[in-house]
Amino acid sequence: MNQTLIELLDTRVRAALAAVDCPDAPAVIQPAGRPEFGDYQANGVMGAAKARKMNPRQLATEVLAKLDLAGIASKVEIAGPGFINITLAPEYLAGLSNLALTDANMGVPHPPAQRVVVDYSSPNLAKEMHVGHLRSTIIGDALARVLRFMGHEVIAQNHVGDWGTQFGMLTAYLIEAEQAGDVALSDLEDFYRRAKQRFDEDEVFATHARECVVKLQGGDAQVNALWQKFLDVSLHHCEALYAKLGVGLKREDVRGESAYNDDLPVVVADLQAKGLAVESEGAQVVFLDEFKNKDGEAQAYIVQKQGGGYLYATTDLAAVRYRAGTLHADRVLYVVDARQALHFQQMFTLSRKAGYAPAGMSLEHVGFGVMLGEDGKPFKTRSGGTVKLADLLEEAEQRAYALVSEKNQEMPAEERAVIAKAVGIGAVKYADLSKNRNSDYVFSWDSMLSFEGNTAPYLQYAYTRIASVFRRVETFDTRAPIIINDEAERQLALALARFAEALQTVARETMPHFLCAYLYELATQFMRFYEACPVLKSEGSVRDSRLRLCELTARTLKTGLGLLGIETLEQM
Ligand code: ARG
């Protein structure tokens, strides 16, 4: 297959529209949404009829006469003011299932491959990673996995905050702590707090900290070694969390802010030379007409502070140059908190104007809302502090362990721990990924760990149910074809065939929740099939075919959850 179902139907309906003199009319194929409308609905005829001042039903009749869906659809009808409802033929869907069973890529077509930079996780290394970075890490990782599966080349970039005045303070404090023989870096959060306290309270220390900033920037060997040491400890801490989360970010994916230091003066000079950056109150500023302030004047985008310091914005401009000029990216995704939306819009606009981002390179801010507590307020610890990611994941596993223990009292403790890890971490990730990322979302242990509804445990459980079917099978023909006789089988095969569509939507919209919704729908269709169609109690080729449907469902669930970075288990 080189097209998804939607693409195939789109091609055919457009050909029919062209044959009745509507060559540019879009077909507008959508999943029908209701059984009486068939499987897919073409909505493009109405628009085409309007453009030609024709009766839409009349035009639909003409289109229908030209529409060639032989071997694909079993029923094509006109409905309402000119919809075309399409029901796919069981034999055709069976064919797609058989193909998916044998194809290395499960029948998912590869679009023209792109090189995609995914900038994600990107915590500030001065502090410990907190829940705010959880969303970026999880969403970014899922997108990277989906894009790779679709044949794209993904370059992960962990744009960590590893530069700035805080690091002067931290290295100054590290010098003090090491002199005192203190193994200060075991708790980064605590270390940061103590350093900050010294900075605020002790003038001598604060002066030393400022000297350290200058030394760091000037390349002083001792201060640089301490800075490196600090970064290393902080990155180790991140990596422990990535491992726990099953996130694939590696040390070589780290390209922090400091990597762009040498390019920052070049960027500012270039913006000046291009007449984009001008001096304003001692700072270097770009006035962007596209963005107005409340007085209707062009907004100032600062690229160099008064006093010569560079900013987050300058670094991001340098990063665009690197991603275009060195990495040759076709597409760059910035998986960053929605509150930074204005920064990205301005930075993208300026990157285009300055010629840093060629027209063919797509720049996309993949924003997301904040995580809220069950009280609807930003997620905090009981005492009001920021929640450390490590603590949160620990709690997830503990809660899942308690749940698993309730269900399987006889199970050995190690086995329970393995399940608890998959379920606990899976639940946290899935709860995040299954919501439209643009909205804030409420973090609720009870709903994410529920075995009912659109949750990780529900899907993981659905998978184990199929696995248990296979444990009860003694023999079956593992190469038997899928044959569809029953409507529940047909619906399941249709759901299976939609995997490609779901992935395509995720990749295009950069929205993982479409894959979650898809997997939930697939599991639901499977449960319906399993109730309507006996599998182990049926016989001969029907039994083999149904087992093959089970097999493909299990594989699709496992692959789909895997693309979300969620583990499946054979038993739980
Ligand atoms: N370190 C930043 C933060 O924690 C996120 C960086 C995102 N990436 C970027 N290229 N700006 O807010």
Short mmCIF file of C-alpha atoms and ligand atoms in Angstrom, two decimals, residues 119-125 130 132-133 136 157-162 255 257 260 312-313 315-316 319 323 333-337 340 343-344 347, ligand 1:
data_model
loop_
_atom_site.label_atom_id
_atom_site.label_comp_id
_atom_site.label_asym_id
_atom_site.label_seq_id
_atom_site.Cartn_x
_atom_site.Cartn_y
_atom_site.Cartn_z
CA ASP A 119 13.57 20.01 20.13
CA TYR A 120 12.20 18.50 23.30
CA SER A 121 12.64 18.00 27.03
CA SER A 122 15.18 20.88 27.15
CA PRO A 123 15.23 21.43 30.92
CA ASN A 124 17.30 24.06 32.66
CA LEU A 125 20.27 22.28 34.16
CA HIS A 130 10.27 19.19 37.49
CA GLY A 132 6.82 21.24 33.78
CA HIS A 133 9.38 19.36 31.70
CA SER A 136 7.71 18.29 26.72
CA GLN A 157 17.79 18.06 20.15
CA ASN A 158 17.82 18.54 23.88
CA HIS A 159 18.18 22.34 24.02
CA VAL A 160 19.11 22.38 27.71
CA GLY A 161 19.58 25.61 29.65
CA ASP A 162 23.25 25.40 30.53
CA ARG A 255 22.91 20.58 22.30
CA GLU A 257 22.33 26.91 24.84
CA TYR A 260 25.65 28.59 20.34
CA TYR A 312 17.21 33.21 25.19
CA ALA A 313 15.97 34.75 21.92
CA THR A 315 20.35 31.65 21.26
CA ASP A 316 17.22 30.44 19.52
CA ALA A 319 19.91 27.48 16.81
CA ARG A 323 19.34 23.58 12.21
CA LEU A 333 9.38 21.06 15.99
CA TYR A 334 9.72 22.99 19.24
CA VAL A 335 7.95 21.06 21.96
CA VAL A 336 7.71 23.83 24.51
CA ASP A 337 5.15 25.21 26.97
CA GLN A 340 6.30 30.73 25.15
CA HIS A 343 8.57 34.17 21.71
CA PHE A 344 8.37 31.48 19.04
CA MET A 347 11.58 34.27 16.57
N1 ARG B 1 14.98 25.56 28.66
C1 ARG B 1 13.73 26.12 28.28
C2 ARG B 1 12.75 26.09 29.44
O1 ARG B 1 12.91 25.29 30.35
C3 ARG B 1 13.09 25.40 27.11
C4 ARG B 1 13.90 25.42 25.83
C5 ARG B 1 13.04 25.03 24.66
N2 ARG B 1 13.73 25.04 23.40
C6 ARG B 1 14.08 26.15 22.72
N3 ARG B 1 14.73 26.01 21.61
N4 ARG B 1 13.78 27.33 23.15
O2 ARG B 1 11.81 26.85 29.45
#
